PDB file of C-alpha atoms in Angstrom:
ATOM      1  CA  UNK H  15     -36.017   1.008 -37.148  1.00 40.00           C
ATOM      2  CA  UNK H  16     -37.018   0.373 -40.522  1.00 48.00           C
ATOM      3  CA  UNK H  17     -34.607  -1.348 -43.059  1.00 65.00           C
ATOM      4  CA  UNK H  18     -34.788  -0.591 -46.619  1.00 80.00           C
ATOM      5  CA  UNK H  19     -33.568  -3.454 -48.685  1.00 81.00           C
ATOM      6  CA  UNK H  20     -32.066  -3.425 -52.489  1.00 81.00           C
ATOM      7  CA  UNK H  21     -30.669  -6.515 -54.364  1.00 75.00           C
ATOM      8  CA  UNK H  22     -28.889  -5.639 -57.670  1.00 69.00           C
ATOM      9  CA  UNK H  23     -30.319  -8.508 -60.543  1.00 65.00           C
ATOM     10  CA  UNK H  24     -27.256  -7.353 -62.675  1.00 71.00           C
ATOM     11  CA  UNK H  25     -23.335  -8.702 -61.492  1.00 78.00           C
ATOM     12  CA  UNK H  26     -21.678  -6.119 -60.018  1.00 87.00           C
ATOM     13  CA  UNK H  27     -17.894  -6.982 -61.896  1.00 89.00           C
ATOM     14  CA  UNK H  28     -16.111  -3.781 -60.535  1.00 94.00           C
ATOM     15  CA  UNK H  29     -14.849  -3.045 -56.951  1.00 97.00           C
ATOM     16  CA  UNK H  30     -17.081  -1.083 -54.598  1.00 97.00           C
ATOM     17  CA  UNK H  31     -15.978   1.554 -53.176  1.00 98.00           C
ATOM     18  CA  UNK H  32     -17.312   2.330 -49.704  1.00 98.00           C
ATOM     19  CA  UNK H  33     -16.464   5.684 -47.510  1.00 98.00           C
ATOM     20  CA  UNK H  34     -17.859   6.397 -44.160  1.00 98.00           C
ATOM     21  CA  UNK H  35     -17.367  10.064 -42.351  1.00 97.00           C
ATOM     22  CA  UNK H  36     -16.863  12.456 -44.897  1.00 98.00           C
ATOM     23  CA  UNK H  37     -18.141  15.032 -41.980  1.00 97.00           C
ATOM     24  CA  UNK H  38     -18.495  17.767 -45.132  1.00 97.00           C
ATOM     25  CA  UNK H  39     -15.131  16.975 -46.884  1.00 97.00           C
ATOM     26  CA  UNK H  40     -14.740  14.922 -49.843  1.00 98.00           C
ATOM     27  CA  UNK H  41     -11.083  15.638 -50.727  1.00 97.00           C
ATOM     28  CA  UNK H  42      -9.752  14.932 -54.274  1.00 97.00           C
ATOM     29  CA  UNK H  43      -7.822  11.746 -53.554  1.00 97.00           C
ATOM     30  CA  UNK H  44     -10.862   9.868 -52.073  1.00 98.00           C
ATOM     31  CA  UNK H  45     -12.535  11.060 -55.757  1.00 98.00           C
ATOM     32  CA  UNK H  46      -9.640   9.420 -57.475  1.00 98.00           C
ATOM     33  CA  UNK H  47      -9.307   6.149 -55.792  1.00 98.00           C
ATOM     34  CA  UNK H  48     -12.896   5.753 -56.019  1.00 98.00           C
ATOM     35  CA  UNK H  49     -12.795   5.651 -59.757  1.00 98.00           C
ATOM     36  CA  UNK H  50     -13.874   2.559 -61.600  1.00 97.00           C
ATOM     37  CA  UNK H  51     -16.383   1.474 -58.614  1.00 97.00           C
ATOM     38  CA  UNK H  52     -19.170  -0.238 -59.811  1.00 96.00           C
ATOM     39  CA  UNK H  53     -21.535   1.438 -56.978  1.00 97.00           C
ATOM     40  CA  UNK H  54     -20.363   3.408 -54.066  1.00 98.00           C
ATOM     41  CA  UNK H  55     -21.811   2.978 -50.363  1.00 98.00           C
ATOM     42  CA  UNK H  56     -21.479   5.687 -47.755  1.00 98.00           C
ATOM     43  CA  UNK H  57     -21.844   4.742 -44.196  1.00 98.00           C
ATOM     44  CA  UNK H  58     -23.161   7.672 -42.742  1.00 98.00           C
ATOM     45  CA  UNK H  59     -21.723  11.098 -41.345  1.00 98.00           C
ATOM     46  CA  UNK H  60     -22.177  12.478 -44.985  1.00 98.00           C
ATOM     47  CA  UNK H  61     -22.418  16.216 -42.959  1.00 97.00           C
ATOM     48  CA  UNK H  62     -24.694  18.422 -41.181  1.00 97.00           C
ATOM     49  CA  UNK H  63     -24.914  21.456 -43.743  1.00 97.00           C
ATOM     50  CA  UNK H  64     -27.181  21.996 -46.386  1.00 97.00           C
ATOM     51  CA  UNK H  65     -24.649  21.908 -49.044  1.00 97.00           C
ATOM     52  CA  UNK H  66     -22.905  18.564 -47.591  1.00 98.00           C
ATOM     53  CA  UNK H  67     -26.065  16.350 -49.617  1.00 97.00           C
ATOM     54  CA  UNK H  68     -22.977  17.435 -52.586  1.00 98.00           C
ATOM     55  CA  UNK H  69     -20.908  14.871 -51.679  1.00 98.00           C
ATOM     56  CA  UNK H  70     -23.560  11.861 -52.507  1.00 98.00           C
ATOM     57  CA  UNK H  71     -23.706  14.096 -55.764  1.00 98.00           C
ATOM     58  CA  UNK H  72     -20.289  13.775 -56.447  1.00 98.00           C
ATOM     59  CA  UNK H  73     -20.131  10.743 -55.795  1.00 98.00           C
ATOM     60  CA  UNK H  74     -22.704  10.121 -57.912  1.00 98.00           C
ATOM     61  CA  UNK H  75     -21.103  11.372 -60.682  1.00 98.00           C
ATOM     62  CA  UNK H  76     -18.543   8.414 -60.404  1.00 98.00           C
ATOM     63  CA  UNK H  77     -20.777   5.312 -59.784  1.00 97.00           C
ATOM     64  CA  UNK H  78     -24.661   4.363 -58.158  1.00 96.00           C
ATOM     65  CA  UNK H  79     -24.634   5.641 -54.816  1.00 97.00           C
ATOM     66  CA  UNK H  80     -26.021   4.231 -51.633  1.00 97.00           C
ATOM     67  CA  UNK H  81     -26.071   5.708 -48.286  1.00 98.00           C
ATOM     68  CA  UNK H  82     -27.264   5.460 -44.443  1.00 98.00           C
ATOM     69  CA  UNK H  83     -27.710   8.500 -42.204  1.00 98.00           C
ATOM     70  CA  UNK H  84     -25.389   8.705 -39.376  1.00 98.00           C
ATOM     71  CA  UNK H  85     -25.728  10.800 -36.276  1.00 97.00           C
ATOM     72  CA  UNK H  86     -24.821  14.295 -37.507  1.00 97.00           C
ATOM     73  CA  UNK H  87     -26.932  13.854 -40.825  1.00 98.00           C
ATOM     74  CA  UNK H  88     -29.110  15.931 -39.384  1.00 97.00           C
ATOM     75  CA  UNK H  89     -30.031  18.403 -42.684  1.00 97.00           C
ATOM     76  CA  UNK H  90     -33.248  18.376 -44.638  1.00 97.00           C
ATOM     77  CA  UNK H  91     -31.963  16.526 -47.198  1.00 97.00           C
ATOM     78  CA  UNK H  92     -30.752  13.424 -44.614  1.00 97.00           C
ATOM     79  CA  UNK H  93     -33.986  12.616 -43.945  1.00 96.00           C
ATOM     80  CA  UNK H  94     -34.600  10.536 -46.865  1.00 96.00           C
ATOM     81  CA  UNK H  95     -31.520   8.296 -45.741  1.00 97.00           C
ATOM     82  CA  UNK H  96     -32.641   5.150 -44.106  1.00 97.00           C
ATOM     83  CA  UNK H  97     -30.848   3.934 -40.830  1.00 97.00           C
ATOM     84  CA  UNK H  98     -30.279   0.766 -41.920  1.00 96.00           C
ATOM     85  CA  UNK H  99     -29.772  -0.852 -45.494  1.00 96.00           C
ATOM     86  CA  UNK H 100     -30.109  -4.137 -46.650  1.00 95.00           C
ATOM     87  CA  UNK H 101     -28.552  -4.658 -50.093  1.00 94.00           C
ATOM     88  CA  UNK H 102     -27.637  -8.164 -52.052  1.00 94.00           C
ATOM     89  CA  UNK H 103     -24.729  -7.921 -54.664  1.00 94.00           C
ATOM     90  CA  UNK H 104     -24.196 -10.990 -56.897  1.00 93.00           C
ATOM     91  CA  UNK H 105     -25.998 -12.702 -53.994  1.00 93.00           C
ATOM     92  CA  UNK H 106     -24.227 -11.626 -50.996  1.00 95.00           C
ATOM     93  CA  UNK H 107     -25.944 -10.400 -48.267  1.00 96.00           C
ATOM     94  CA  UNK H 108     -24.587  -6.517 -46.594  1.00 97.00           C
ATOM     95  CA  UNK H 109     -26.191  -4.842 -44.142  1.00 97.00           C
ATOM     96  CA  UNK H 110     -24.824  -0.925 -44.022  1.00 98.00           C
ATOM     97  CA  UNK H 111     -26.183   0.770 -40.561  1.00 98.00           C
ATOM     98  CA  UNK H 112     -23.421   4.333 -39.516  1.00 98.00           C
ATOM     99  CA  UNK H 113     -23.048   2.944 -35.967  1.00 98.00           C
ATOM    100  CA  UNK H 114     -22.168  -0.694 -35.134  1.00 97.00           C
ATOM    101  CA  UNK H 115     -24.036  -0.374 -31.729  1.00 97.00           C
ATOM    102  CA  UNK H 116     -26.686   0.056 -33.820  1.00 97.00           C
ATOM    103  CA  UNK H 117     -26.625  -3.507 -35.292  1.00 97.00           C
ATOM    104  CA  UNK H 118     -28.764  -6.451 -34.537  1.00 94.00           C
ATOM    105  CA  UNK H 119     -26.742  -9.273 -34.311  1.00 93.00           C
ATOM    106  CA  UNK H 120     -28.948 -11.624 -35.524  1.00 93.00           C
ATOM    107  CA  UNK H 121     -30.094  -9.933 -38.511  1.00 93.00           C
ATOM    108  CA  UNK H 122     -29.228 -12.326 -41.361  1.00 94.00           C
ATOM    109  CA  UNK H 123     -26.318 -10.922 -43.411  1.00 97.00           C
ATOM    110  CA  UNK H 124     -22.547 -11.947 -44.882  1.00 97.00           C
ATOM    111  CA  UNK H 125     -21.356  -8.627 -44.138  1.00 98.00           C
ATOM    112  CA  UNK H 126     -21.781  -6.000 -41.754  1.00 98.00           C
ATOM    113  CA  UNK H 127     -20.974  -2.709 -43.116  1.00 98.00           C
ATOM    114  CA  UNK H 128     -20.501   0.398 -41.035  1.00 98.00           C
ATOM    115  CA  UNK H 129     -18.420   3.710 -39.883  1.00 98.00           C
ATOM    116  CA  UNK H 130     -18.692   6.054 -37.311  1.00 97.00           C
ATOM    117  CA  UNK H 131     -15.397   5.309 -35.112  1.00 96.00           C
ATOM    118  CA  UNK H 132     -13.475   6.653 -37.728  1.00 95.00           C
ATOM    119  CA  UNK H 133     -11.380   3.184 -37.324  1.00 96.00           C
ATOM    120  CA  UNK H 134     -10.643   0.736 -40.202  1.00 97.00           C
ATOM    121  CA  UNK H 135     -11.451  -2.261 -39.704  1.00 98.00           C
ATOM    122  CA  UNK H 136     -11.452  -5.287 -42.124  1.00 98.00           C
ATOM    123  CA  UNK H 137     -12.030  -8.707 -40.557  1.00 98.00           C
ATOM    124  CA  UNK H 138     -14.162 -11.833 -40.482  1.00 97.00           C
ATOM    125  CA  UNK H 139     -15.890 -12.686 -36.777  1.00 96.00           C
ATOM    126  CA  UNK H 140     -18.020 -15.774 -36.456  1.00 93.00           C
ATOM    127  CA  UNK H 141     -18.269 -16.213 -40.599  1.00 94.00           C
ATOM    128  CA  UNK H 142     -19.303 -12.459 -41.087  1.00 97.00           C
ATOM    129  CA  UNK H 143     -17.035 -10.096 -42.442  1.00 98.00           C
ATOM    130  CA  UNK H 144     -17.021  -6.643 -40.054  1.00 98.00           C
ATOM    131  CA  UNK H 145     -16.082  -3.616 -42.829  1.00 98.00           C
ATOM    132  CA  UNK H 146     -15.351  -0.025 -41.572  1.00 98.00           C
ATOM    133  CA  UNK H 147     -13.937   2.107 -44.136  1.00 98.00           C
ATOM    134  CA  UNK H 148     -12.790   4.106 -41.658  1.00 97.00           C
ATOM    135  CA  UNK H 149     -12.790   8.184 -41.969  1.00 97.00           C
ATOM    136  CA  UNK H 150     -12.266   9.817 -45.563  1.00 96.00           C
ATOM    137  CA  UNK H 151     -13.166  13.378 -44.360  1.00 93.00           C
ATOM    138  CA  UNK H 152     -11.571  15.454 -41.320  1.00 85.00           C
ATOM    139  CA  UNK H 153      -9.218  13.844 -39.721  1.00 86.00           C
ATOM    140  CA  UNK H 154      -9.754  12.509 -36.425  1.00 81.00           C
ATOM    141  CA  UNK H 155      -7.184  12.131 -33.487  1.00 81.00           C
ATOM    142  CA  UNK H 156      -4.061  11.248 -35.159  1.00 87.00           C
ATOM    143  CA  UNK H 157      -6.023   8.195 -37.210  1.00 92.00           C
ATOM    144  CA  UNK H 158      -5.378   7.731 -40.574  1.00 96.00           C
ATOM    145  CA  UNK H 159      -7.447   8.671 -43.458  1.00 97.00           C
ATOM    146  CA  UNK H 160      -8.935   6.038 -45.497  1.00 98.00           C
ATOM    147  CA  UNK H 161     -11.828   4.082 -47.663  1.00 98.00           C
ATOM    148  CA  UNK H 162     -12.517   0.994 -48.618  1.00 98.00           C
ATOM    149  CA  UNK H 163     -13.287  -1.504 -51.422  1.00 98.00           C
ATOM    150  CA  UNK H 164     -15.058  -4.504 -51.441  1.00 98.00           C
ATOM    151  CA  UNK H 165     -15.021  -7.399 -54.378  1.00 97.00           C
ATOM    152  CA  UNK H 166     -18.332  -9.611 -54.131  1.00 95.00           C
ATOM    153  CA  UNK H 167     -17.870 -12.722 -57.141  1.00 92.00           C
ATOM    154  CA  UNK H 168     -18.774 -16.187 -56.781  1.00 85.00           C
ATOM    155  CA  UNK H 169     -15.935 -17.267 -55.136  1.00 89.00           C
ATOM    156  CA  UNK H 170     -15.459 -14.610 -52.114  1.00 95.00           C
ATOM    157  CA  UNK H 171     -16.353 -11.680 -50.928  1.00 97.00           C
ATOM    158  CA  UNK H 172     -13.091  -9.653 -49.785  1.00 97.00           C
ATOM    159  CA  UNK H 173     -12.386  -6.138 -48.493  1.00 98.00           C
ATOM    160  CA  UNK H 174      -9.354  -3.493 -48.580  1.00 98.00           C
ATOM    161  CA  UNK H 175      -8.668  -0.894 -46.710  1.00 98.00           C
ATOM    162  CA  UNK H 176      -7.130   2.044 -48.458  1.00 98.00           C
ATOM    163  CA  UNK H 177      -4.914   4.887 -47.407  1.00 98.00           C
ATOM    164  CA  UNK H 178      -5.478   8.305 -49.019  1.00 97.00           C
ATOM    165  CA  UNK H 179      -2.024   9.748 -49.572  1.00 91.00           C
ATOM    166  CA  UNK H 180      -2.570  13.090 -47.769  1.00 85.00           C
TER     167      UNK H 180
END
Protein backbone atom coordinates (compact mmCIF):
# COMPACT_ATOMS: atom_id res chain seq x y z
CA UNK A 1 0.00 0.00 0.00
CA UNK A 2 1.07 3.37 -0.53
CA UNK A 3 2.23 5.62 2.43
CA UNK A 4 1.75 9.23 2.34
CA UNK A 5 4.31 11.00 4.42
CA UNK A 6 4.10 14.69 6.16
CA UNK A 7 6.81 16.24 8.45
CA UNK A 8 5.69 19.49 10.20
CA UNK A 9 8.99 22.22 9.79
CA UNK A 10 7.19 24.24 12.61
CA UNK A 11 7.39 22.72 16.64
CA UNK A 12 4.38 21.35 17.45
CA UNK A 13 4.32 22.92 21.46
CA UNK A 14 0.69 21.70 22.24
CA UNK A 15 -0.55 18.11 22.98
CA UNK A 16 -1.99 16.06 20.14
CA UNK A 17 -4.90 14.77 20.41
CA UNK A 18 -5.49 11.46 18.65
CA UNK A 19 -9.07 9.47 18.43
CA UNK A 20 -9.58 6.28 16.64
CA UNK A 21 -13.34 4.72 16.02
CA UNK A 22 -15.63 7.41 16.08
CA UNK A 23 -17.94 4.78 13.96
CA UNK A 24 -20.30 8.14 13.16
CA UNK A 25 -20.33 9.62 16.74
CA UNK A 26 -18.29 12.39 17.88
CA UNK A 27 -19.89 13.10 21.28
CA UNK A 28 -19.36 16.49 23.03
CA UNK A 29 -16.84 15.42 25.65
CA UNK A 30 -14.31 13.99 23.10
CA UNK A 31 -14.81 17.85 21.47
CA UNK A 32 -13.90 19.26 24.81
CA UNK A 33 -10.93 17.32 25.85
CA UNK A 34 -9.59 17.73 22.51
CA UNK A 35 -9.31 21.44 22.93
CA UNK A 36 -5.94 23.10 22.84
CA UNK A 37 -4.40 20.20 20.47
CA UNK A 38 -1.95 21.43 18.32
CA UNK A 39 -3.11 18.89 15.39
CA UNK A 40 -5.48 16.06 15.78
CA UNK A 41 -4.89 12.44 14.20
CA UNK A 42 -7.74 10.02 13.62
CA UNK A 43 -6.93 6.43 13.23
CA UNK A 44 -9.49 5.29 11.09
CA UNK A 45 -13.25 4.07 11.48
CA UNK A 46 -14.25 7.82 10.97
CA UNK A 47 -17.90 6.10 9.61
CA UNK A 48 -19.52 4.64 6.71
CA UNK A 49 -22.24 7.43 5.91
CA UNK A 50 -22.01 10.24 3.80
CA UNK A 51 -22.45 12.72 6.47
CA UNK A 52 -19.77 10.92 8.90
CA UNK A 53 -16.69 12.96 6.59
CA UNK A 54 -18.38 15.81 9.51
CA UNK A 55 -16.51 14.59 12.10
CA UNK A 56 -12.86 15.35 10.39
CA UNK A 57 -14.79 18.77 9.93
CA UNK A 58 -15.34 19.21 13.35
CA UNK A 59 -12.50 18.32 14.24
CA UNK A 60 -11.10 20.54 12.09
CA UNK A 61 -12.57 23.30 13.52
CA UNK A 62 -10.42 22.64 16.73
CA UNK A 63 -6.87 21.92 15.34
CA UNK A 64 -5.03 20.47 11.72
CA UNK A 65 -6.46 17.24 11.15
CA UNK A 66 -4.92 14.05 9.93
CA UNK A 67 -6.51 10.83 9.23
CA UNK A 68 -6.18 7.06 7.85
CA UNK A 69 -9.12 5.09 6.45
CA UNK A 70 -10.09 2.15 8.41
CA UNK A 71 -12.19 -0.76 7.30
CA UNK A 72 -15.73 0.68 7.37
CA UNK A 73 -14.56 4.08 5.71
CA UNK A 74 -16.06 2.93 2.96
CA UNK A 75 -18.01 6.46 1.69
CA UNK A 76 -17.03 8.60 -1.24
CA UNK A 77 -15.44 10.93 0.67
CA UNK A 78 -12.92 8.05 2.44
CA UNK A 79 -11.33 7.52 -0.52
CA UNK A 80 -9.00 10.30 -0.34
CA UNK A 81 -7.71 8.83 3.12
CA UNK A 82 -4.48 7.03 2.72
CA UNK A 83 -3.97 3.57 4.51
CA UNK A 84 -1.01 4.38 5.96
CA UNK A 85 0.62 7.79 7.15
CA UNK A 86 3.94 8.71 7.77
CA UNK A 87 4.22 12.00 9.67
CA UNK A 88 7.47 13.63 11.61
CA UNK A 89 6.62 16.07 14.56
CA UNK A 90 9.56 18.03 16.04
CA UNK A 91 11.52 15.12 14.52
CA UNK A 92 9.84 12.11 15.71
CA UNK A 93 8.96 9.59 13.52
CA UNK A 94 4.77 8.14 13.69
CA UNK A 95 3.44 5.92 11.52
CA UNK A 96 -0.70 6.01 11.82
CA UNK A 97 -2.17 2.78 9.80
CA UNK A 98 -6.39 1.84 11.45
CA UNK A 99 -5.35 -1.82 11.89
CA UNK A 100 -2.13 -2.98 13.62
CA UNK A 101 -2.14 -6.23 11.47
CA UNK A 102 -1.73 -3.95 8.97
CA UNK A 103 1.77 -2.76 10.06
CA UNK A 104 5.12 -3.60 8.71
CA UNK A 105 7.29 -4.17 11.37
CA UNK A 106 10.21 -3.00 9.95
CA UNK A 107 9.05 0.17 8.64
CA UNK A 108 11.29 2.77 10.32
CA UNK A 109 9.29 4.74 12.92
CA UNK A 110 9.36 5.90 16.93
CA UNK A 111 5.81 5.34 17.16
CA UNK A 112 3.26 3.19 15.88
CA UNK A 113 -0.05 4.74 15.91
CA UNK A 114 -3.28 2.88 15.40
CA UNK A 115 -7.09 1.85 16.46
CA UNK A 116 -9.42 -0.51 15.38
CA UNK A 117 -9.69 -2.96 18.58
CA UNK A 118 -11.35 -0.37 20.29
CA UNK A 119 -8.58 -1.16 23.17
CA UNK A 120 -6.25 1.47 24.74
CA UNK A 121 -3.18 0.80 24.70
CA UNK A 122 -0.13 2.98 25.67
CA UNK A 123 3.22 1.20 25.88
CA UNK A 124 6.79 1.02 24.63
CA UNK A 125 7.86 -2.63 22.89
CA UNK A 126 11.38 -3.05 21.62
CA UNK A 127 12.10 1.05 21.82
CA UNK A 128 8.79 1.89 19.89
CA UNK A 129 5.99 3.27 21.57
CA UNK A 130 2.52 1.16 20.50
CA UNK A 131 -0.48 4.09 20.84
CA UNK A 132 -4.20 3.07 20.51
CA UNK A 133 -6.48 5.69 21.52
CA UNK A 134 -8.85 3.31 21.91
CA UNK A 135 -12.76 3.92 20.88
CA UNK A 136 -14.27 7.59 21.25
CA UNK A 137 -17.53 6.72 19.36
CA UNK A 138 -20.12 3.75 20.12
CA UNK A 139 -19.28 1.90 22.68
CA UNK A 140 -18.04 -1.45 22.25
CA UNK A 141 -18.52 -4.56 24.59
CA UNK A 142 -18.40 -3.16 27.96
CA UNK A 143 -14.83 -1.22 27.02
CA UNK A 144 -14.36 2.05 28.02
CA UNK A 145 -14.55 5.12 26.02
CA UNK A 146 -11.51 7.04 25.43
CA UNK A 147 -8.74 9.22 23.32
CA UNK A 148 -5.53 9.98 23.53
CA UNK A 149 -2.76 12.63 23.65
CA UNK A 150 0.59 12.53 22.73
CA UNK A 151 3.54 15.23 23.74
CA UNK A 152 6.53 15.02 21.11
CA UNK A 153 9.57 17.76 22.60
CA UNK A 154 13.13 17.19 22.60
CA UNK A 155 13.33 15.30 25.48
CA UNK A 156 10.47 12.46 25.01
CA UNK A 157 7.82 11.56 23.30
CA UNK A 158 4.94 10.38 25.82
CA UNK A 159 1.30 9.31 25.49
CA UNK A 160 -2.05 9.41 27.73
CA UNK A 161 -4.84 7.71 27.57
CA UNK A 162 -7.97 9.57 28.43
CA UNK A 163 -11.35 8.61 29.74
CA UNK A 164 -14.40 10.50 28.44
CA UNK A 165 -16.67 10.95 31.44
CA UNK A 166 -19.85 9.44 29.91
Amino acid sequence: MNNDHVDFDAPIDAPVGVIADTHGTLRDEALAMLEGCGLILHLGDVGSRDRDAEILARLGELAPVLAVRGNVDTADWAERLPWHLDLTINGWRLHLVHDIADFDAEAPCDAVLHGHSHKARNEWRDGRLLFNPGGAGRRRFSLPLTLGKLWADASALRGAILHLPV
